[in-house]
Amino acid sequence: MRILLEELPHQEASLEAILASFPGIDEQSNDPDANYVYANPLIKGRYNENINIDVKMETGTGKTYVYTRMMYELHQQTGLFKFILVVPSPAIKEGTKNFIQSDYAKQHFSQFYGNTKIELNVINAGDFTTRSGRKNFPAQLLNFVEGSHQNANSIQVLLINAGMLNSANMKKDDYDQTLIGGVTSPLVALQNTRPVIIVDEPHRFPRDKANYKAIQALNPQMIIRFGATFPTRTEGTGRNKVVITDYYRNKPQFDLNAVESFNGGLVKGIDIYYPDLTETQARNTYKVQRVAAKELVLKQGQKEWTLGVGDNLAEVTSEFEGDVTYVGSKTLSNNLELEAGMTLVPGTFRSSYQELIIHDAIDRHFETEQENFLRENNKEYNSPRIKSLSLFFIDSINSYRQSDGWLKQTFERILNEKLTRLIREYEFKRQPREEEYLSFLQATQASLNSDTQNVHAGYFGEDRGSGDEAIQAEVNDILKNKEKLLSFKDENGNWQTRRFLFSKWTLREGWDNPNVFVIAKLRTSGSENSKIQEVGRGLRLPVDETGHRVQQDEWSSRLAFLIGYDEKEFAKLLVGEINSDTKLDLNETMLTEEMISAIVESRQKIDASYTEDILLEELDGLGLITRSNNFRESVTIDGVEKSGFDWLMSKYPELDQNRLQKDRVRENNKPDNKLRIRLKKENWAEIKDLWKQFSKRYMVAFERIPEDNMADMVKSVLLKRDNYTKQQPSRIRQSVEASDDNRRTVLREQDTLYNHQYLPGLKYGQFIKRLTIATGIPVKLVHRNLLHMLKNDLHGDQEYLSEDSLATLIREFKNRFEERYSQEYEFKPLEFQARTSVYDVETDDFVKDIGAEVIGVHIDEEAAESSSYLYENPPMRYDSVNPERELLRHDYGNKVTVFGKLPKKAIQVPKYTGGTTTPDFVFVVEKEDDTSVYLLVETKAENMRIGDARIVEIQKKFFEMLKDHQVKYKEATSAKDVYKEIEKLSKGVNE
């Protein structure tokens, strides 16, 4: 399989925000080196911190994709071609390199940027090693520095980790080679390229530390930082001291925070599991009283135990199993990092307790695997399968690597038992997909019991440089061959059974696989940061066997995270951390100005006259706050008692968008009964005939452009004088001069254009050939118009047939085609029906229930029950307060017999750009003549994006085709738009 990268809306939005924040190129500079061929163009406001950009994106939402796409886009729009990409560690460097160099990434970006390629130069430890007695520069550094903008299709990127950037090798100037300009220092050579620096994981580069100062030493024109978290700084002293996030320009230029990422389904949901302990085991805890480099002091009650380096924890109590010793430097032999105040629970060190976690992890794995493999197990409508992977963090490498190791033997025994039970179960199943799964299980067990099993694999820091070929093959598959891990079969049709991965600490950062659905920790992380890193390895949305990224509205995916009892507060800590990452701080004790502004701004979208005074009067009337705007501890409304803050969140749910929804992180397998919503079958029955029409599949057929229209379009483009420009050659001027400090001689270069001299154009036949290949326009049509233009307007001057002219014409034709095709297409019905998210064509009936998330991410607990609603309620689900919540709460009387919010994929209108779309609402409106009309509503903001406008046009065109079935379509920016439309339709008024 090949992973298919797709441009997601939030990634597109981040790119737009970056480009909008970019200051532009300084075309008016008097700098004599402005056109230096080996350096970037000059940026407006360069070297000023005020032009730097921060992009905040939660782990798993694709920041690597965005900064890679950004380099292509800035190169195309501005000519920037030298970027230094700085990452904090070798592990992250390896992950970044694998993405940029992957075939699937190159293929994806080529559709936007043609032949333009990133030339990635990676500097690793050892690249500066002296050979043959000579101190030479690494080839990668030479390639980056000496890359010229004369190669218009090349983007030079230097990838380096902080340790290498901050090393002495980068600052030395005694090398036996010289770089462009006679430079002998890598640092000076990089400064001369006038780089744009991209920083990944900015919280690892605080401004007062050496790694950030090493970045500043490169003298970048500007810095663009990408991360989920950013460094902090302290301002003020004493009572006035505050800790603030250290953003450039005081705020990120794009902010996709954790709350938005989880609530919006941009990452997997999380389920937390841990085996419980007996009451006696749970009470038997030891506190880390003190910990130093060579001493550990544990305390229980009034008694203390002092352990030195090499001492075994079993000397404190035999409950500490597993031969765990204190190795010094505040670390145990199982890699647990210690700090004062930490609590150790001996019961979690027992092998029997770890075996429980392994049991749970394997159970969770196969629960998910069956769902992802079978998906919708129909005879005719099988969605592509999703391969499921599990990741184990362990404390003892030998216990896994050695053939008689406890962990290896225990894991394989439990896995074998599970496979045997599943194989027996599936031997009696007859659906095609079930028979395939049986074959997959049988192949897995056969491989597991062979001498060269290929079911589980490990990667540990100690594996680097190992001479064991089998281990190196495992490591390469885990680190570099992501597509192999995601594939079900190899090129010969054999099952790829490897799906259980083991690591110690090495895979905590820089590595991810989107199809990790289970993470099991057989050891404690220690610090909170490493816990978050481990969760991050499994947050990304999965891909199916076709390489397609499966969004949450297509197939709900969750990460099972298994931990020990000693970390049972993890779910609470994780939710707290996510909720702290929001644009609005929800103060539970006092109504703040920020909370007031958020409510007022939201309500004014519906009612422009809504003010802060009206809000405060409402709150006063409800008795939620005191005169000083503090929330009352207890308020009773309609017999229900809650705090003033909780009532505020119920009455003004727009605030609820700023905290994590209840079902995004769940603890200890306690499923919320609101995760599945039952359909009210009697109401759906009223629109069954309509849904039979919607279950038909349609294809988008483009109308053939008439020859006359094609000829007119070609003529208008090829005969436009502004589309042709000559290309000027450049001159390199070199001069030998004294350096600024007069200590050495330097070579300076300047790139200038020749006045009134131009490069020869392409040959006429070559120009036409390349243009027709790029556009698909017939050669005769191009020839007739281009020849006329060349003879009459360009006076036969073939210098106008330049590369620049060719690029302009191709771009102009592409824009014209898109404008044309966005109108000239139609929907053609196909000869079959297919299942939608609510209707099963095989049973000719609606499904019993659906996932709550496909209806909406927010919950309205206060909505009154309506007999006309499509689902059992309350609660009601919605995505936006305005107008969705208002539409759901409205009393339509007898004008509407059935209404409701439509789940994603309920209709699946095909888009000419690919994929499908479904409107937001359906209403069955009763007319005065006792007939009915079906109203489909798409809700959008008034200032909708271009993509949203296209969706509205596509839906409008599709439902116009079904007008004979009494279908009406309405785009609405407010609830009032819908009320008016229902009123008109009920009276039989047609526009």
Coordinates of N, CA and C in Angstrom, one line a residue, residues 274-286 298 300 313-314 316-322 324 334 336 343-357 395 406 521-524 563-567:
Y274 N -6.6 0.6 33.7 CA -5.5 0.1 34.6 C -6.1 -1.0 35.5
P275 N -5.4 -2.1 35.8 CA -5.8 -3.2 36.7 C -5.9 -2.6 38.1
D276 N -6.9 -2.9 38.8 CA -7.0 -2.5 40.2 C -6.2 -3.3 41.1
L277 N -5.9 -2.8 42.3 CA -5.2 -3.6 43.3 C -6.1 -3.9 44.5
T278 N -5.8 -4.9 45.3 CA -6.5 -5.2 46.5 C -6.4 -4.0 47.4
E279 N -7.3 -3.9 48.4 CA -7.2 -2.7 49.3 C -5.9 -2.7 50.0
T280 N -5.4 -3.9 50.4 CA -4.1 -4.0 51.1 C -3.0 -3.5 50.3
Q281 N -2.9 -4.0 49.0 CA -1.9 -3.6 48.1 C -1.9 -2.1 47.8
A282 N -3.1 -1.5 47.7 CA -3.3 -0.1 47.4 C -2.8 0.8 48.5
R283 N -2.9 0.3 49.8 CA -2.5 1.0 50.9 C -1.0 0.9 51.1
N284 N -0.4 -0.1 50.6 CA 1.1 -0.4 50.8 C 1.9 0.5 49.9
T285 N 2.1 1.7 50.2 CA 2.9 2.7 49.4 C 4.1 3.2 50.1
Y286 N 5.1 3.7 49.3 CA 6.3 4.2 49.8 C 6.5 5.6 49.1
L298 N 13.5 6.2 51.0 CA 12.0 5.9 50.9 C 11.5 6.0 52.3
Q300 N 7.8 5.2 54.8 CA 6.4 4.7 55.0 C 6.1 4.9 56.4
L313 N 15.5 -2.6 45.6 CA 14.4 -2.2 46.3 C 13.7 -3.3 47.2
A314 N 14.1 -4.6 46.8 CA 13.6 -5.7 47.6 C 14.1 -5.7 49.0
V316 N 13.9 -3.2 50.9 CA 12.9 -2.5 51.7 C 11.7 -3.4 52.0
T317 N 11.2 -4.1 50.9 CA 10.1 -5.1 51.1 C 10.1 -6.0 49.9
S318 N 9.8 -7.3 50.2 CA 9.8 -8.3 49.1 C 8.7 -8.0 48.1
E319 N 7.8 -7.1 48.4 CA 6.8 -6.8 47.4 C 7.3 -6.1 46.2
F320 N 8.5 -5.5 46.3 CA 9.2 -4.9 45.1 C 9.8 -6.0 44.3
E321 N 9.1 -6.6 43.4 CA 9.6 -7.7 42.6 C 10.3 -7.2 41.3
G322 N 11.0 -8.0 40.6 CA 11.6 -7.7 39.3 C 13.0 -7.3 39.3
V324 N 14.7 -4.8 40.8 CA 14.8 -3.4 40.5 C 15.8 -2.7 41.5
N334 N 14.8 0.2 36.1 CA 13.7 0.0 35.1 C 13.5 1.3 34.4
L336 N 12.8 4.2 35.6 CA 11.8 5.1 36.2 C 12.6 6.3 36.8
T343 N 5.2 8.7 44.8 CA 4.7 7.6 45.5 C 5.0 6.3 44.7
L344 N 5.7 5.3 45.4 CA 5.9 4.0 44.7 C 5.0 3.0 45.3
V345 N 4.3 2.2 44.4 CA 3.4 1.2 44.9 C 4.0 -0.2 44.5
P346 N 4.5 -0.9 45.5 CA 5.2 -2.2 45.3 C 4.3 -3.2 44.5
G347 N 3.0 -3.1 44.7 CA 2.1 -4.1 44.0 C 2.2 -4.0 42.5
T348 N 2.5 -2.8 42.0 CA 2.6 -2.7 40.5 C 3.9 -3.2 40.0
F349 N 4.9 -3.5 40.8 CA 6.2 -4.1 40.4 C 6.1 -5.6 40.2
R350 N 5.0 -6.2 40.6 CA 4.9 -7.7 40.6 C 4.7 -8.1 39.2
S351 N 5.3 -9.3 38.9 CA 5.1 -9.8 37.5 C 3.7 -10.2 37.2
S352 N 3.0 -10.7 38.2 CA 1.6 -11.0 38.0 C 0.7 -9.8 37.7
Y353 N 1.1 -8.6 38.2 CA 0.4 -7.4 37.9 C 0.7 -7.0 36.4
Q354 N 1.9 -7.1 36.0 CA 2.3 -6.8 34.6 C 1.6 -7.7 33.7
E355 N 1.4 -9.0 34.1 CA 0.7 -9.9 33.2 C -0.7 -9.5 33.0
L356 N -1.4 -8.9 34.0 CA -2.7 -8.4 33.9 C -2.8 -7.3 32.8
I357 N -1.8 -6.4 32.8 CA -1.8 -5.4 31.8 C -1.6 -6.0 30.4
D395 N 10.4 -2.2 30.7 CA 11.5 -1.8 31.5 C 12.7 -2.7 31.3
W406 N 11.2 -13.6 30.6 CA 9.8 -13.7 31.2 C 8.8 -13.0 30.3
K521 N 1.7 0.3 29.0 CA 2.9 0.7 29.8 C 3.2 -0.4 30.9
L522 N 4.2 -1.1 30.7 CA 4.6 -2.1 31.7 C 5.7 -1.5 32.6
R523 N 5.8 -0.2 32.5 CA 6.7 0.6 33.5 C 6.1 2.0 33.6
T524 N 6.4 2.6 34.7 CA 6.0 4.0 34.9 C 6.9 5.0 34.2
I563 N -2.2 1.6 31.8 CA -1.2 2.0 32.7 C -1.3 1.2 34.0
G564 N -0.4 1.5 35.0 CA -0.5 0.8 36.3 C -1.3 1.6 37.3
Y565 N -1.6 1.0 38.4 CA -2.5 1.6 39.4 C -1.8 2.9 40.0
D566 N -0.4 2.9 40.0 CA 0.3 4.0 40.5 C 0.1 5.3 39.6
E567 N -0.5 5.1 38.5 CA -0.7 6.3 37.6 C -2.2 6.5 37.4

